[in-house]
Amino acid sequence: MNTLVFQTYHAIVLAAVFALGAAMPWLTRKDIVFGVRLPEDFAAGEAVRHLRRSYLNAYLAAAAVAVVLLAAQSVVWPMLKYDGFDVLAVVALMTAFYWAYRAKTLRLKADSRVMAGRVQVTVAEIGPLAPENLVSWAWFLLPLGLAGANALLGLWRYPNLPDRIPMHFGADGLPNSWAHKSVGVVLLMPVIQFVTAAVLMVSFWGVRHSKRQLSPQRPAESARQQALFRRAWSIFIVAAAILTMLTMSVIFWVMVGFVRLCPDAMMAATLGPSAIVIVYAIVLSVRLGQSGSRAAVAASDAGDNPTAVARDDDRFWKAGLFYCNPDDPAVFLEKRFGIGYTVNFANPKAWLFIALPLVLIVVALLLTRF
Amino acid sequence: MLLRIDFETDRPIYQQIRDQIVEGIAGGALTPGARLPSVRQLAADLDINLQTANKAYAILQAEGFLTVHRREGFIVRAFDEMRAAPGHLRDLERKLRPLAAEALCRGLSPDEFAGLCRAASDTVKKGEGR
């Protein structure tokens, strides 16, 4: 029964990711088409509309084939099913289509000479035009407090713990691996919680201080959309931090015998919050679009310029995915294709952020040794 | 307020920033006490060098339009302080001189030049677009 629930859940998530891939060209910024910088008026024209439609048809055909293949694979080699193989397949499919249509868009851009004779400008919002309406850091006291309380709980329960402690739970909600009792093993989960909270706090900072690329054609409107976008995703990060910490805490409480849960309740406690986070992310992505480009805001035509174009920054996006600009002090910025943020890979501060999850793994390995 | 950098003109970028911020203060888009973005944020948003953004703020600070607070960063100074800046009248006169010369060469009378000055002053004060 439990495995069936888990499989259904997995299939729904996979279907949602497939669907998001199909919708992606309609969710990105109005001046970025398949990762290529274009003037907004041109990107709204017939040539680009044709390109998007062609992408949708080809993508849906390929996705149908991929679904049949994945279903066949799960029958022939059932062992592969939970190894993330299907997720990898979906990501590979989306990337392949992105690259193919990025190449087409780059050709269209070159052939139509659309950038020639246009003024390249950048616009920044420096006054109280689009008030930030910041989300408070204090929200992080909740996940941090939970991690701290768990560390104390682990130490308090330590003398009464059995010699074998369950370390990992399967899809059915039952433990499937154990470790010998030690202080390191008991403190492993609270430490993982602290590092996870740290990663999310840095992301929260990153959203607030991300590079702001206003539309040069309608700067005031895009400033408001982006302020809305930053706020919505800041709230998302806080919510995701709290939900993830709750899930981890429930697992930890079962590990140290603080609570007893039947396998069904265990599964509900772990799948429930992650389902909320995924649905929340999809709803935000579709409602607001990348950069808030789909958000309705109070209209303003201050500073509008119907032909201006932002600086052509295509060359800084390696493979259309990785932003590498050593002259740019920005650490975090919006993704080129997809919803959310990425880092400036040419900035050493970004390397620190990427290394944080590695720190998590090293700490986990060290702790389980003593 | 919106700050716009034009990469096609030969006017230096730091000058474009400096002039627009002064105009923003004069037109009321930036009020005394208003916080400006950090040098880093400004450079990232405008796609310019860190040194260029730094230079623009440094000039504005030296001219007495901005002041820097340890926590708040760059903020717009109070109008009394801007008026009290030493030598600002002499500085203005020095900047006006080549323009006055140019106007005379083009056949504008002193009154006509004064009229132009007045119109420009009114436009800035109303905060109208450039």
Short mmCIF file of C-alpha atoms in Angstrom, two decimals:
data_model
loop_
_atom_site.label_atom_id
_atom_site.label_comp_id
_atom_site.label_asym_id
_atom_site.label_seq_id
_atom_site.Cartn_x
_atom_site.Cartn_y
_atom_site.Cartn_z
CA MET A 1 0.00 0.00 0.00
CA ASN A 2 2.70 2.45 1.06
CA THR A 3 4.89 1.71 -1.95
CA LEU A 4 1.90 2.36 -4.20
CA VAL A 5 1.30 5.75 -2.56
CA PHE A 6 4.96 6.59 -2.97
CA GLN A 7 4.98 5.53 -6.63
CA THR A 8 1.88 7.60 -7.37
CA TYR A 9 3.42 10.60 -5.63
CA HIS A 10 6.64 10.15 -7.61
CA ALA A 11 4.73 9.86 -10.91
CA ILE A 12 2.72 13.03 -10.20
CA VAL A 13 5.87 15.02 -9.39
CA LEU A 14 7.50 13.74 -12.58
CA ALA A 15 4.43 14.69 -14.66
CA ALA A 16 4.45 18.18 -13.11
CA VAL A 17 8.12 18.67 -13.99
CA PHE A 18 7.40 17.51 -17.58
CA ALA A 19 4.52 20.00 -17.81
CA LEU A 20 6.63 22.83 -16.38
CA GLY A 21 9.22 22.13 -19.10
CA ALA A 22 6.51 22.51 -21.75
CA ALA A 23 5.31 25.81 -20.28
CA MET A 24 8.79 27.25 -19.69
CA PRO A 25 9.04 29.50 -22.81
CA TRP A 26 5.92 31.31 -21.57
CA LEU A 27 7.23 31.73 -18.02
CA THR A 28 10.60 33.38 -18.71
CA ARG A 29 11.39 37.09 -18.95
CA LYS A 30 9.91 38.98 -21.86
CA ASP A 31 13.35 40.00 -23.13
CA ILE A 32 14.98 36.55 -22.84
CA VAL A 33 13.95 33.90 -25.35
CA PHE A 34 15.49 30.42 -24.89
CA GLY A 35 18.33 32.07 -22.97
CA VAL A 36 19.00 34.69 -25.66
CA ARG A 37 18.75 38.43 -25.01
CA LEU A 38 16.31 40.09 -27.46
CA PRO A 39 14.49 43.43 -27.55
CA GLU A 40 11.09 43.02 -25.89
CA ASP A 41 9.11 44.27 -28.86
CA PHE A 42 10.86 41.76 -31.13
CA ALA A 43 10.37 38.93 -28.62
CA ALA A 44 6.61 39.63 -28.70
CA GLY A 45 6.57 39.35 -32.50
CA GLU A 46 5.59 36.62 -34.95
CA ALA A 47 9.06 35.07 -35.46
CA VAL A 48 9.51 34.32 -31.75
CA ARG A 49 5.90 33.18 -31.34
CA HIS A 50 6.51 30.68 -34.12
CA LEU A 51 9.67 29.44 -32.37
CA ARG A 52 7.81 28.90 -29.08
CA ARG A 53 5.00 26.97 -30.75
CA SER A 54 7.50 24.79 -32.59
CA TYR A 55 9.25 24.07 -29.24
CA LEU A 56 5.97 23.07 -27.60
CA ASN A 57 5.01 20.61 -30.36
CA ALA A 58 8.45 18.97 -30.50
CA TYR A 59 8.77 18.86 -26.70
CA LEU A 60 5.35 17.25 -26.19
CA ALA A 61 6.13 14.60 -28.84
CA ALA A 62 9.48 13.80 -27.19
CA ALA A 63 7.91 13.81 -23.72
CA ALA A 64 5.28 11.28 -24.83
CA VAL A 65 8.04 8.98 -26.11
CA ALA A 66 10.01 9.49 -22.88
CA VAL A 67 7.01 8.58 -20.72
CA VAL A 68 6.46 5.34 -22.68
CA LEU A 69 10.18 4.47 -22.42
CA LEU A 70 10.26 5.22 -18.69
CA ALA A 71 7.17 3.08 -18.09
CA ALA A 72 8.72 0.22 -20.11
CA GLN A 73 11.98 0.62 -18.20
CA SER A 74 10.21 0.39 -14.84
CA VAL A 75 8.69 -2.95 -15.94
CA VAL A 76 11.89 -4.39 -17.43
CA TRP A 77 14.34 -3.15 -14.76
CA PRO A 78 12.22 -2.38 -11.69
CA MET A 79 15.40 -1.92 -9.65
CA LEU A 80 16.27 1.30 -11.42
CA LYS A 81 13.02 2.94 -10.46
CA TYR A 82 14.00 4.82 -7.31
CA ASP A 83 17.53 5.70 -8.24
CA GLY A 84 16.54 9.05 -9.66
CA PHE A 85 16.97 7.65 -13.15
CA ASP A 86 13.66 9.04 -14.41
CA VAL A 87 14.30 12.49 -12.91
CA LEU A 88 17.67 12.55 -14.65
CA ALA A 89 15.97 11.56 -17.93
CA VAL A 90 13.52 14.47 -17.66
CA VAL A 91 16.30 16.96 -16.88
CA ALA A 92 18.35 15.66 -19.84
CA LEU A 93 15.35 16.00 -22.16
CA MET A 94 14.65 19.58 -21.05
CA THR A 95 18.30 20.58 -21.40
CA ALA A 96 18.58 19.05 -24.88
CA PHE A 97 15.50 20.96 -26.05
CA TYR A 98 16.74 24.16 -24.46
CA TRP A 99 20.08 23.91 -26.29
CA ALA A 100 18.44 23.12 -29.63
CA TYR A 101 16.06 26.11 -29.41
CA ARG A 102 18.73 28.39 -28.01
CA ALA A 103 20.79 27.70 -31.14
CA LYS A 104 17.76 28.49 -33.33
CA THR A 105 17.13 31.74 -31.43
CA LEU A 106 20.77 32.81 -31.72
CA ARG A 107 20.54 32.25 -35.49
CA LEU A 108 17.32 34.26 -35.68
CA LYS A 109 18.97 37.07 -33.70
CA ALA A 110 21.98 37.17 -36.04
CA ASP A 111 19.99 36.82 -39.28
CA SER A 112 17.39 39.47 -38.45
CA ARG A 113 20.04 41.99 -37.26
CA VAL A 114 17.57 42.98 -34.61
CA MET A 115 20.16 44.56 -32.28
CA ALA A 116 21.60 46.84 -34.93
CA GLY A 117 20.84 50.54 -34.49
CA ARG A 118 19.25 50.11 -31.07
CA VAL A 119 20.42 52.04 -28.04
CA GLN A 120 21.86 49.71 -25.38
CA VAL A 121 20.97 50.97 -21.92
CA THR A 122 20.77 49.65 -18.40
CA VAL A 123 18.31 51.04 -15.89
CA ALA A 124 18.46 50.80 -12.11
CA GLU A 125 15.85 51.74 -9.54
CA ILE A 126 17.57 53.81 -6.84
CA GLY A 127 14.78 55.64 -5.07
CA PRO A 128 11.55 54.68 -3.34
CA LEU A 129 9.77 53.77 -6.58
CA ALA A 130 9.10 50.09 -5.90
CA PRO A 131 9.25 49.72 -2.09
CA GLU A 132 10.95 46.48 -1.08
CA ASN A 133 8.56 45.27 1.63
CA LEU A 134 11.23 43.00 3.10
CA VAL A 135 10.60 39.69 4.81
CA SER A 136 12.09 39.58 8.33
CA TRP A 137 15.16 37.51 9.19
CA ALA A 138 13.46 36.69 12.50
CA TRP A 139 11.52 33.87 10.78
CA PHE A 140 14.73 31.84 10.73
CA LEU A 141 14.67 31.68 14.55
CA LEU A 142 12.01 28.98 14.12
CA PRO A 143 14.11 26.46 12.12
CA LEU A 144 17.28 27.35 14.06
CA GLY A 145 15.45 26.94 17.39
CA LEU A 146 14.13 23.56 16.24
CA ALA A 147 17.65 22.39 15.37
CA GLY A 148 19.00 23.62 18.73
CA ALA A 149 16.16 21.95 20.65
CA ASN A 150 16.85 18.68 18.80
CA ALA A 151 20.55 18.81 19.73
CA LEU A 152 19.59 19.19 23.43
CA LEU A 153 16.93 16.48 23.11
CA GLY A 154 19.48 14.07 21.59
CA LEU A 155 21.97 14.64 24.43
CA TRP A 156 19.25 14.31 27.08
CA ARG A 157 17.94 11.03 25.61
CA TYR A 158 21.44 9.66 24.98
CA PRO A 159 21.84 7.45 28.11
CA ASN A 160 18.49 5.73 27.45
CA LEU A 161 19.08 5.00 23.76
CA PRO A 162 19.49 1.42 22.48
CA ASP A 163 22.81 0.34 20.96
CA ARG A 164 21.43 0.32 17.44
CA ILE A 165 19.90 3.54 16.13
CA PRO A 166 17.82 3.60 12.93
CA MET A 167 19.55 5.94 10.44
CA HIS A 168 17.51 5.71 7.27
CA PHE A 169 13.90 5.01 6.43
CA GLY A 170 12.60 3.44 3.21
CA ALA A 171 9.70 4.55 1.04
CA ASP A 172 7.45 2.29 3.18
CA GLY A 173 8.24 4.35 6.32
CA LEU A 174 10.23 1.52 7.97
CA PRO A 175 13.91 1.84 8.96
CA ASN A 176 16.27 0.10 6.55
CA SER A 177 19.69 0.96 7.96
CA TRP A 178 21.12 1.26 11.47
CA ALA A 179 24.26 2.60 13.14
CA HIS A 180 26.01 1.94 16.45
CA LYS A 181 25.15 4.45 19.14
CA SER A 182 27.59 7.35 19.59
CA VAL A 183 27.31 11.06 20.36
CA GLY A 184 28.26 11.86 16.75
CA VAL A 185 25.52 9.66 15.34
CA VAL A 186 22.90 11.21 17.63
CA LEU A 187 23.99 14.77 16.83
CA LEU A 188 24.19 14.11 13.08
CA MET A 189 20.61 15.19 12.36
CA PRO A 190 20.73 18.48 14.36
CA VAL A 191 24.00 19.35 12.59
CA ILE A 192 22.47 18.58 9.18
CA GLN A 193 19.57 20.82 10.22
CA PHE A 194 21.91 23.69 11.11
CA VAL A 195 23.78 23.43 7.80
CA THR A 196 20.51 23.21 5.83
CA ALA A 197 19.24 26.30 7.65
CA ALA A 198 22.52 28.07 6.83
CA VAL A 199 22.18 27.21 3.11
CA LEU A 200 18.61 28.53 3.10
CA MET A 201 19.62 31.71 4.96
CA VAL A 202 22.33 32.41 2.40
CA SER A 203 19.76 31.84 -0.36
CA PHE A 204 17.42 34.27 1.42
CA TRP A 205 20.21 36.85 1.48
CA GLY A 206 20.92 36.06 -2.17
CA VAL A 207 17.36 36.77 -3.28
CA ARG A 208 17.39 40.10 -1.45
CA HIS A 209 20.74 41.20 -2.91
CA SER A 210 20.40 39.64 -6.35
CA LYS A 211 21.29 41.55 -9.50
CA ARG A 212 18.29 43.59 -10.66
CA GLN A 213 17.90 43.65 -14.40
CA LEU A 214 15.08 46.05 -15.20
CA SER A 215 13.44 46.03 -18.59
CA PRO A 216 14.80 49.08 -20.47
CA GLN A 217 11.53 49.31 -22.41
CA ARG A 218 9.26 49.46 -19.31
CA PRO A 219 11.58 50.00 -16.31
CA ALA A 220 9.06 51.20 -13.72
CA GLU A 221 6.64 48.32 -14.29
CA SER A 222 9.42 45.72 -14.24
CA ALA A 223 10.86 47.21 -11.02
CA ARG A 224 7.51 46.60 -9.32
CA GLN A 225 7.20 43.10 -10.77
CA GLN A 226 10.69 42.19 -9.57
CA ALA A 227 10.08 43.54 -6.05
CA LEU A 228 6.98 41.32 -5.93
CA PHE A 229 8.97 38.35 -7.25
CA ARG A 230 11.75 38.76 -4.67
CA ARG A 231 9.24 39.02 -1.83
CA ALA A 232 7.26 35.96 -2.97
CA TRP A 233 10.38 33.78 -3.23
CA SER A 234 11.77 35.08 0.09
CA ILE A 235 8.55 33.93 1.76
CA PHE A 236 8.87 30.61 -0.10
CA ILE A 237 12.39 30.08 1.27
CA VAL A 238 11.20 30.76 4.83
CA ALA A 239 8.26 28.35 4.39
CA ALA A 240 10.51 25.70 2.83
CA ALA A 241 13.00 26.09 5.72
CA ILE A 242 10.29 25.57 8.34
CA LEU A 243 8.67 22.60 6.54
CA THR A 244 12.01 20.86 5.87
CA MET A 245 13.06 21.31 9.49
CA LEU A 246 9.76 19.83 10.68
CA THR A 247 10.24 16.76 8.47
CA MET A 248 13.82 16.28 9.65
CA SER A 249 12.73 16.75 13.26
CA VAL A 250 10.01 14.08 12.99
CA ILE A 251 12.57 11.63 11.59
CA PHE A 252 14.96 12.57 14.40
CA TRP A 253 12.28 12.13 17.09
CA VAL A 254 11.57 8.62 15.77
CA MET A 255 15.33 7.88 15.69
CA VAL A 256 15.87 8.78 19.35
CA GLY A 257 12.57 7.20 20.43
CA PHE A 258 11.03 10.52 21.51
CA VAL A 259 7.89 9.68 19.53
CA ARG A 260 6.60 6.45 18.03
CA LEU A 261 4.92 6.58 14.64
CA CYS A 262 3.31 3.85 12.58
CA PRO A 263 4.81 3.58 9.05
CA ASP A 264 1.80 5.36 7.51
CA ALA A 265 2.18 8.36 9.80
CA MET A 266 5.93 8.35 9.17
CA MET A 267 5.34 8.54 5.43
CA ALA A 268 2.71 11.26 5.76
CA ALA A 269 5.14 13.29 7.91
CA THR A 270 7.88 13.08 5.28
CA LEU A 271 5.95 13.19 1.98
CA GLY A 272 3.38 15.76 3.12
CA PRO A 273 5.73 18.73 3.66
CA SER A 274 7.76 17.98 0.53
CA ALA A 275 4.51 17.83 -1.51
CA ILE A 276 3.54 21.25 -0.13
CA VAL A 277 6.93 22.71 -1.06
CA ILE A 278 6.74 21.33 -4.63
CA VAL A 279 3.16 22.51 -5.22
CA TYR A 280 4.03 25.92 -3.72
CA ALA A 281 7.03 26.28 -6.07
CA ILE A 282 4.98 25.33 -9.13
CA VAL A 283 2.14 27.71 -8.24
CA LEU A 284 4.63 30.59 -7.72
CA SER A 285 6.43 29.78 -10.98
CA VAL A 286 3.23 29.82 -13.04
CA ARG A 287 1.54 32.75 -11.28
CA LEU A 288 4.51 35.13 -11.31
CA GLY A 289 6.80 33.82 -14.06
CA GLN A 290 10.54 34.42 -13.97
CA SER A 291 11.38 37.91 -12.68
CA GLY A 292 7.67 38.48 -11.97
CA SER A 293 7.11 38.91 -15.70
CA ARG A 294 3.57 37.52 -15.43
CA ALA A 295 2.60 39.43 -12.28
CA ALA A 296 -0.03 42.14 -12.56
CA VAL A 297 1.21 45.38 -10.99
CA ALA A 298 0.03 48.96 -10.95
CA ALA A 299 0.78 50.32 -14.41
CA SER A 300 3.40 53.02 -14.78
CA ASP A 301 5.00 54.30 -17.95
CA ALA A 302 7.69 56.38 -16.20
CA GLY A 303 10.90 56.14 -18.19
CA ASP A 304 9.39 53.89 -20.88
CA ASN A 305 11.31 53.62 -24.12
CA PRO A 306 9.73 51.37 -26.79
CA THR A 307 12.91 50.50 -28.70
CA ALA A 308 15.70 50.36 -26.10
CA VAL A 309 17.47 47.10 -25.43
CA ALA A 310 19.49 45.88 -22.45
CA ARG A 311 23.20 45.15 -22.93
CA ASP A 312 23.81 42.01 -24.92
CA ASP A 313 25.08 39.60 -22.24
CA ASP A 314 24.68 36.31 -24.13
CA ARG A 315 28.43 35.71 -24.15
CA PHE A 316 28.58 35.52 -20.33
CA TRP A 317 26.16 32.56 -20.26
CA LYS A 318 28.35 29.52 -20.86
CA ALA A 319 26.29 26.77 -22.53
CA GLY A 320 23.31 29.04 -21.86
CA LEU A 321 23.28 27.81 -18.25
CA PHE A 322 26.28 29.12 -16.30
CA TYR A 323 26.83 32.86 -15.79
CA CYS A 324 30.56 33.66 -15.72
CA ASN A 325 31.34 37.37 -15.61
CA PRO A 326 34.43 38.27 -13.56
CA ASP A 327 33.68 42.02 -13.94
CA ASP A 328 30.25 41.66 -12.33
CA PRO A 329 30.24 42.05 -8.51
CA ALA A 330 26.87 40.22 -8.36
CA VAL A 331 26.91 36.85 -6.58
CA PHE A 332 23.27 35.85 -7.13
CA LEU A 333 21.14 36.58 -10.19
CA GLU A 334 18.08 35.22 -11.95
CA LYS A 335 18.40 32.05 -14.00
CA ARG A 336 18.46 32.39 -17.76
CA PHE A 337 16.03 29.50 -18.45
CA GLY A 338 13.75 28.25 -15.73
CA ILE A 339 12.45 29.94 -12.61
CA GLY A 340 14.60 31.08 -9.70
CA TYR A 341 18.17 32.08 -9.10
CA THR A 342 21.70 31.03 -9.99
CA VAL A 343 25.17 32.32 -9.10
CA ASN A 344 27.91 34.16 -10.95
CA PHE A 345 30.38 31.31 -11.35
CA ALA A 346 33.24 33.77 -11.93
CA ASN A 347 32.81 35.19 -8.41
CA PRO A 348 34.82 33.42 -5.65
CA LYS A 349 31.99 34.16 -3.18
CA ALA A 350 29.72 31.97 -5.30
CA TRP A 351 32.19 29.08 -4.94
CA LEU A 352 31.77 29.31 -1.17
CA PHE A 353 28.02 28.94 -1.57
CA ILE A 354 28.42 25.93 -3.86
CA ALA A 355 30.84 24.38 -1.34
CA LEU A 356 28.30 24.59 1.54
CA PRO A 357 26.51 21.31 0.65
CA LEU A 358 29.96 19.65 0.37
CA VAL A 359 30.67 20.85 3.92
CA LEU A 360 27.44 19.12 4.93
CA ILE A 361 28.64 15.79 3.50
CA VAL A 362 32.09 16.05 5.11
CA VAL A 363 30.56 16.93 8.50
CA ALA A 364 28.17 13.98 8.23
CA LEU A 365 31.03 11.58 7.44
CA LEU A 366 33.17 12.90 10.31
CA LEU A 367 30.34 12.77 12.86
CA THR A 368 29.41 9.16 12.20
CA ARG A 369 33.02 8.17 13.01
CA PHE A 370 32.99 9.09 16.69
CA MET B 1 13.77 57.04 -9.17
CA LEU B 2 15.21 55.42 -12.27
CA LEU B 3 18.85 55.72 -13.22
CA ARG B 4 19.59 55.12 -16.88
CA ILE B 5 23.03 54.42 -18.34
CA ASP B 6 23.49 54.93 -22.06
CA PHE B 7 26.42 52.89 -23.37
CA GLU B 8 26.40 54.48 -26.84
CA THR B 9 27.29 58.04 -25.81
CA ASP B 10 30.83 59.25 -25.09
CA ARG B 11 29.77 60.83 -21.77
CA PRO B 12 31.58 58.92 -19.01
CA ILE B 13 29.37 56.55 -17.03
CA TYR B 14 30.31 58.00 -13.64
CA GLN B 15 29.29 61.44 -14.96
CA GLN B 16 25.92 60.09 -16.10
CA ILE B 17 25.30 58.67 -12.63
CA ARG B 18 26.48 61.82 -10.86
CA ASP B 19 24.32 64.14 -12.98
CA GLN B 20 21.18 62.02 -12.68
CA ILE B 21 21.45 61.68 -8.91
CA VAL B 22 21.92 65.46 -8.49
CA GLU B 23 18.91 65.98 -10.77
CA GLY B 24 16.92 63.46 -8.74
CA ILE B 25 17.68 65.39 -5.55
CA ALA B 26 16.81 68.75 -7.16
CA GLY B 27 13.53 67.39 -8.57
CA GLY B 28 12.46 65.73 -5.33
CA ALA B 29 12.70 62.12 -6.52
CA LEU B 30 15.43 61.62 -3.92
CA THR B 31 14.66 63.30 -0.62
CA PRO B 32 17.24 64.16 2.07
CA GLY B 33 17.90 61.08 4.20
CA ALA B 34 17.04 58.67 1.34
CA ARG B 35 19.29 55.60 1.24
CA LEU B 36 21.03 54.81 -2.02
CA PRO B 37 21.89 51.27 -3.13
CA SER B 38 25.31 49.95 -2.10
CA VAL B 39 28.19 50.37 -4.54
CA ARG B 40 28.10 46.65 -5.25
CA GLN B 41 24.35 46.58 -5.90
CA LEU B 42 24.53 49.66 -8.15
CA ALA B 43 27.41 48.22 -10.18
CA ALA B 44 25.63 44.86 -10.58
CA ASP B 45 22.28 46.44 -11.51
CA LEU B 46 23.78 48.83 -14.05
CA ASP B 47 26.22 46.26 -15.43
CA ILE B 48 29.18 48.55 -14.80
CA ASN B 49 32.54 48.26 -13.09
CA LEU B 50 32.75 48.43 -9.31
CA GLN B 51 35.33 51.25 -9.66
CA THR B 52 32.97 53.29 -11.86
CA ALA B 53 30.13 53.09 -9.34
CA ASN B 54 32.59 53.89 -6.57
CA LYS B 55 33.87 56.93 -8.43
CA ALA B 56 30.36 58.31 -8.98
CA TYR B 57 29.52 58.05 -5.26
CA ALA B 58 32.93 59.44 -4.25
CA ILE B 59 32.38 62.54 -6.40
CA LEU B 60 28.87 63.05 -5.02
CA GLN B 61 30.24 62.73 -1.50
CA ALA B 62 33.10 65.16 -2.18
CA GLU B 63 30.64 67.66 -3.69
CA GLY B 64 28.51 67.44 -0.54
CA PHE B 65 25.37 65.83 -2.02
CA LEU B 66 25.80 62.50 -0.26
CA THR B 67 27.13 61.45 3.07
CA VAL B 68 28.17 58.01 4.17
CA HIS B 69 26.92 56.28 7.31
CA ARG B 70 28.64 53.24 8.75
CA ARG B 71 25.45 51.17 8.79
CA GLU B 72 23.15 52.85 6.28
CA GLY B 73 25.65 53.35 3.48
CA PHE B 74 25.28 56.36 1.18
CA ILE B 75 22.41 58.70 2.01
CA VAL B 76 21.23 62.03 0.58
CA ARG B 77 22.34 65.01 2.69
CA ALA B 78 20.07 67.65 4.15
CA PHE B 79 19.54 70.76 1.98
CA ASP B 80 21.11 73.11 4.61
CA GLU B 81 24.28 71.04 4.46
CA MET B 82 24.32 71.17 0.65
CA ARG B 83 23.95 74.97 0.79
CA ALA B 84 26.70 75.25 3.39
CA ALA B 85 29.25 73.35 1.25
CA PRO B 86 32.26 75.68 0.90
CA GLY B 87 33.01 77.18 -2.50
CA HIS B 88 29.94 75.74 -4.22
CA LEU B 89 29.01 79.09 -5.80
CA ARG B 90 32.48 79.56 -7.26
CA ASP B 91 32.35 75.99 -8.54
CA LEU B 92 28.98 76.56 -10.23
CA GLU B 93 30.29 79.72 -11.87
CA ARG B 94 33.31 77.85 -13.19
CA LYS B 95 31.06 75.19 -14.76
CA LEU B 96 28.71 77.81 -16.24
CA ARG B 97 31.51 79.83 -17.90
CA PRO B 98 32.12 77.62 -20.97
CA LEU B 99 28.35 77.39 -21.52
CA ALA B 100 28.02 81.18 -21.35
CA ALA B 101 30.87 81.48 -23.85
CA GLU B 102 29.25 78.99 -26.18
CA ALA B 103 25.92 80.85 -25.98
CA LEU B 104 27.61 84.18 -26.86
CA CYS B 105 29.39 82.63 -29.86
CA ARG B 106 26.04 81.30 -31.09
CA GLY B 107 24.63 84.81 -30.91
CA LEU B 108 22.50 84.46 -27.77
CA SER B 109 22.12 87.64 -25.78
CA PRO B 110 22.79 87.46 -22.00
CA ASP B 111 19.02 87.66 -21.48
CA GLU B 112 18.35 84.80 -23.88
CA PHE B 113 21.00 82.69 -22.12
CA ALA B 114 19.43 83.57 -18.76
CA GLY B 115 16.07 82.49 -20.21
CA LEU B 116 17.54 79.09 -21.17
CA CYS B 117 18.96 78.71 -17.67
CA ARG B 118 15.59 79.53 -16.18
CA ALA B 119 13.75 77.00 -18.38
CA ALA B 120 16.26 74.25 -17.52
CA SER B 121 15.92 75.07 -13.84
CA ASP B 122 12.11 74.85 -14.04
CA THR B 123 12.23 71.50 -15.87
CA VAL B 124 14.55 69.98 -13.27
CA LYS B 125 12.48 71.32 -10.40
CA LYS B 126 9.31 69.77 -11.80
CA GLY B 127 11.18 66.46 -12.11
CA GLU B 128 10.39 66.19 -15.79
CA GLY B 129 12.10 63.59 -17.99
CA ARG B 130 15.40 64.20 -19.67
#
